[in-house]
Structure formats: C-alpha cells, structure tokens
Amino acid sequence: MNKPMIAAAPAAVQPRERDEAANRPDKNWKPYPCLLTRRELQDLIAEQLG
C-alpha cells in the first residue's frame, strides 16, 4: 500500500509593512452583553424555531 506523498501548499500570506502589527485577538476578549433577560432570549429563540 504505497501512498503518494502529497505536499501541503502553505497559505499565501501577504507581506506586512514594518510598522504594521499582526492582528491577533486579545486573550481577554469578551462579547458585549445583549442586555436582554433570559426570558426575552427564550421568547426570541422560541419564535425563531417556531
């Protein structure tokens, strides 16, 4: 059972300028709260699901 070697092509990355930092997500990132109560969220989900 000989399997041919398949070279994985690296993704093409555009070079950055010297003063341009890599865009990485912050470790402590959290989404903004939606300010809806649990009951309001449950009603919205129930309405969408039918």
mmCIF file of N, CA and C in Angstrom:
data_model
loop_
_atom_site.group_PDB
_atom_site.id
_atom_site.type_symbol
_atom_site.label_atom_id
_atom_site.label_comp_id
_atom_site.label_asym_id
_atom_site.label_seq_id
_atom_site.Cartn_x
_atom_site.Cartn_y
_atom_site.Cartn_z
ATOM 1 N N MET A 1 0.834 -1.182 0.000
ATOM 2 C CA MET A 1 0.000 0.000 0.000
ATOM 3 C C MET A 1 0.872 1.236 0.000
ATOM 4 N N ASN A 2 1.251 1.645 -1.141
ATOM 5 C CA ASN A 2 2.064 2.848 -1.263
ATOM 6 C C ASN A 2 1.169 4.057 -1.432
ATOM 7 N N LYS A 3 1.306 4.994 -0.528
ATOM 8 C CA LYS A 3 0.541 6.234 -0.627
ATOM 9 C C LYS A 3 1.449 7.319 -1.176
ATOM 10 N N PRO A 4 1.011 8.008 -2.208
ATOM 11 C CA PRO A 4 1.870 9.061 -2.758
ATOM 12 C C PRO A 4 2.009 10.213 -1.762
ATOM 13 N N MET A 5 3.173 10.814 -1.744
ATOM 14 C CA MET A 5 3.426 11.953 -0.870
ATOM 15 C C MET A 5 2.739 13.182 -1.467
ATOM 16 N N ILE A 6 1.898 13.802 -0.686
ATOM 17 C CA ILE A 6 1.193 14.995 -1.140
ATOM 18 C C ILE A 6 1.714 16.165 -0.323
ATOM 19 N N ALA A 7 2.323 17.118 -1.013
ATOM 20 C CA ALA A 7 2.854 18.289 -0.316
ATOM 21 C C ALA A 7 1.720 19.278 -0.070
ATOM 22 N N ALA A 8 1.565 19.668 1.172
ATOM 23 C CA ALA A 8 0.537 20.647 1.522
ATOM 24 C C ALA A 8 1.072 22.034 1.207
ATOM 25 N N ALA A 9 0.361 22.746 0.360
ATOM 26 C CA ALA A 9 0.788 24.093 -0.024
ATOM 27 C C ALA A 9 0.479 25.063 1.102
ATOM 28 N N PRO A 10 1.467 25.829 1.522
ATOM 29 C CA PRO A 10 1.191 26.821 2.579
ATOM 30 C C PRO A 10 0.280 27.920 2.044
ATOM 31 N N ALA A 11 -0.512 28.481 2.924
ATOM 32 C CA ALA A 11 -1.422 29.556 2.522
ATOM 33 C C ALA A 11 -0.611 30.770 2.103
ATOM 34 N N ALA A 12 -1.055 31.432 1.059
ATOM 35 C CA ALA A 12 -0.368 32.627 0.580
ATOM 36 C C ALA A 12 -0.640 33.777 1.535
ATOM 37 N N VAL A 13 0.431 34.303 2.102
ATOM 38 C CA VAL A 13 0.300 35.389 3.070
ATOM 39 C C VAL A 13 0.897 36.642 2.467
ATOM 40 N N GLN A 14 0.151 37.722 2.546
ATOM 41 C CA GLN A 14 0.665 38.993 2.048
ATOM 42 C C GLN A 14 1.671 39.550 3.041
ATOM 43 N N PRO A 15 2.785 40.068 2.572
ATOM 44 C CA PRO A 15 3.764 40.639 3.497
ATOM 45 C C PRO A 15 3.223 41.897 4.167
ATOM 46 N N ARG A 16 3.610 42.106 5.423
ATOM 47 C CA ARG A 16 3.181 43.285 6.168
ATOM 48 C C ARG A 16 4.237 44.365 6.059
ATOM 49 N N GLU A 17 3.789 45.590 6.262
ATOM 50 C CA GLU A 17 4.729 46.706 6.336
ATOM 51 C C GLU A 17 5.462 46.627 7.668
ATOM 52 N N ARG A 18 6.563 47.314 7.795
ATOM 53 C CA ARG A 18 7.366 47.251 9.022
ATOM 54 C C ARG A 18 6.597 47.739 10.245
ATOM 55 N N ASP A 19 5.783 48.793 10.083
ATOM 56 C CA ASP A 19 5.082 49.357 11.228
ATOM 57 C C ASP A 19 3.721 48.712 11.469
ATOM 58 N N GLU A 20 3.365 47.714 10.675
ATOM 59 C CA GLU A 20 2.065 47.064 10.779
ATOM 60 C C GLU A 20 2.176 45.804 11.643
ATOM 61 N N ALA A 21 1.425 45.764 12.730
ATOM 62 C CA ALA A 21 1.469 44.619 13.639
ATOM 63 C C ALA A 21 0.532 43.522 13.159
ATOM 64 N N ALA A 22 0.802 42.317 13.589
ATOM 65 C CA ALA A 22 -0.085 41.198 13.273
ATOM 66 C C ALA A 22 -1.378 41.371 14.048
ATOM 67 N N ASN A 23 -2.503 41.105 13.398
ATOM 68 C CA ASN A 23 -3.814 41.281 14.014
ATOM 69 C C ASN A 23 -4.191 39.996 14.743
ATOM 70 N N ARG A 24 -3.976 39.991 16.066
ATOM 71 C CA ARG A 24 -4.289 38.810 16.871
ATOM 72 C C ARG A 24 -5.387 39.164 17.867
ATOM 73 N N PRO A 25 -6.314 38.250 18.112
ATOM 74 C CA PRO A 25 -7.367 38.541 19.094
ATOM 75 C C PRO A 25 -6.786 38.625 20.503
ATOM 76 N N ASP A 26 -7.357 39.494 21.299
ATOM 77 C CA ASP A 26 -6.932 39.662 22.679
ATOM 78 C C ASP A 26 -7.336 38.428 23.494
ATOM 79 N N LYS A 27 -6.485 37.994 24.413
ATOM 80 C CA LYS A 27 -6.789 36.809 25.222
ATOM 81 C C LYS A 27 -8.008 37.041 26.109
ATOM 82 N N ASN A 28 -8.236 38.273 26.527
ATOM 83 C CA ASN A 28 -9.333 38.582 27.441
ATOM 84 C C ASN A 28 -10.556 39.123 26.713
ATOM 85 N N TRP A 29 -10.663 38.896 25.403
ATOM 86 C CA TRP A 29 -11.781 39.426 24.634
ATOM 87 C C TRP A 29 -13.074 38.752 25.071
ATOM 88 N N LYS A 30 -14.106 39.561 25.271
ATOM 89 C CA LYS A 30 -15.425 39.043 25.610
ATOM 90 C C LYS A 30 -16.450 39.793 24.763
ATOM 91 N N PRO A 31 -17.509 39.120 24.336
ATOM 92 C CA PRO A 31 -18.537 39.813 23.545
ATOM 93 C C PRO A 31 -19.314 40.788 24.414
ATOM 94 N N TYR A 32 -19.874 41.799 23.773
ATOM 95 C CA TYR A 32 -20.705 42.756 24.501
ATOM 96 C C TYR A 32 -22.011 42.082 24.909
ATOM 97 N N PRO A 33 -22.534 42.395 26.094
ATOM 98 C CA PRO A 33 -23.808 41.805 26.514
ATOM 99 C C PRO A 33 -24.957 42.352 25.669
ATOM 100 N N CYS A 34 -25.982 41.570 25.446
ATOM 101 C CA CYS A 34 -27.109 41.991 24.614
ATOM 102 C C CYS A 34 -28.179 42.723 25.416
ATOM 103 N N LEU A 35 -28.071 42.707 26.753
ATOM 104 C CA LEU A 35 -28.975 43.417 27.652
ATOM 105 C C LEU A 35 -30.411 42.895 27.608
ATOM 106 N N LEU A 36 -30.593 41.644 27.187
ATOM 107 C CA LEU A 36 -31.903 41.020 27.230
ATOM 108 C C LEU A 36 -31.940 40.067 28.423
ATOM 109 N N THR A 37 -33.129 39.916 28.982
ATOM 110 C CA THR A 37 -33.271 38.971 30.083
ATOM 111 C C THR A 37 -33.303 37.553 29.527
ATOM 112 N N ARG A 38 -33.131 36.587 30.393
ATOM 113 C CA ARG A 38 -33.184 35.185 29.978
ATOM 114 C C ARG A 38 -34.544 34.866 29.357
ATOM 115 N N ARG A 39 -35.609 35.397 29.948
ATOM 116 C CA ARG A 39 -36.960 35.147 29.437
ATOM 117 C C ARG A 39 -37.123 35.737 28.033
ATOM 118 N N GLU A 40 -36.611 36.950 27.817
ATOM 119 C CA GLU A 40 -36.700 37.576 26.497
ATOM 120 C C GLU A 40 -35.920 36.774 25.467
ATOM 121 N N LEU A 41 -34.751 36.280 25.849
ATOM 122 C CA LEU A 41 -33.969 35.435 24.927
ATOM 123 C C LEU A 41 -34.708 34.142 24.593
ATOM 124 N N GLN A 42 -35.293 33.523 25.601
ATOM 125 C CA GLN A 42 -36.045 32.286 25.364
ATOM 126 C C GLN A 42 -37.230 32.550 24.444
ATOM 127 N N ASP A 43 -37.922 33.680 24.601
ATOM 128 C CA ASP A 43 -39.039 34.007 23.726
ATOM 129 C C ASP A 43 -38.585 34.220 22.293
ATOM 130 N N LEU A 44 -37.442 34.899 22.111
ATOM 131 C CA LEU A 44 -36.910 35.119 20.764
ATOM 132 C C LEU A 44 -36.540 33.799 20.091
ATOM 133 N N ILE A 45 -35.893 32.927 20.836
ATOM 134 C CA ILE A 45 -35.492 31.639 20.274
ATOM 135 C C ILE A 45 -36.705 30.799 19.938
ATOM 136 N N ALA A 46 -37.709 30.788 20.823
ATOM 137 C CA ALA A 46 -38.918 30.031 20.561
ATOM 138 C C ALA A 46 -39.637 30.565 19.335
ATOM 139 N N GLU A 47 -39.638 31.876 19.152
ATOM 140 C CA GLU A 47 -40.290 32.488 17.984
ATOM 141 C C GLU A 47 -39.564 32.095 16.701
ATOM 142 N N GLN A 48 -38.217 32.066 16.733
ATOM 143 C CA GLN A 48 -37.446 31.731 15.542
ATOM 144 C C GLN A 48 -37.556 30.251 15.192
ATOM 145 N N LEU A 49 -37.643 29.416 16.218
ATOM 146 C CA LEU A 49 -37.743 27.974 15.951
ATOM 147 C C LEU A 49 -39.151 27.531 15.590
ATOM 148 N N GLY A 50 -40.133 28.371 15.926
ATOM 149 C CA GLY A 50 -41.494 28.072 15.524
ATOM 150 C C GLY A 50 -42.330 27.374 16.525
#
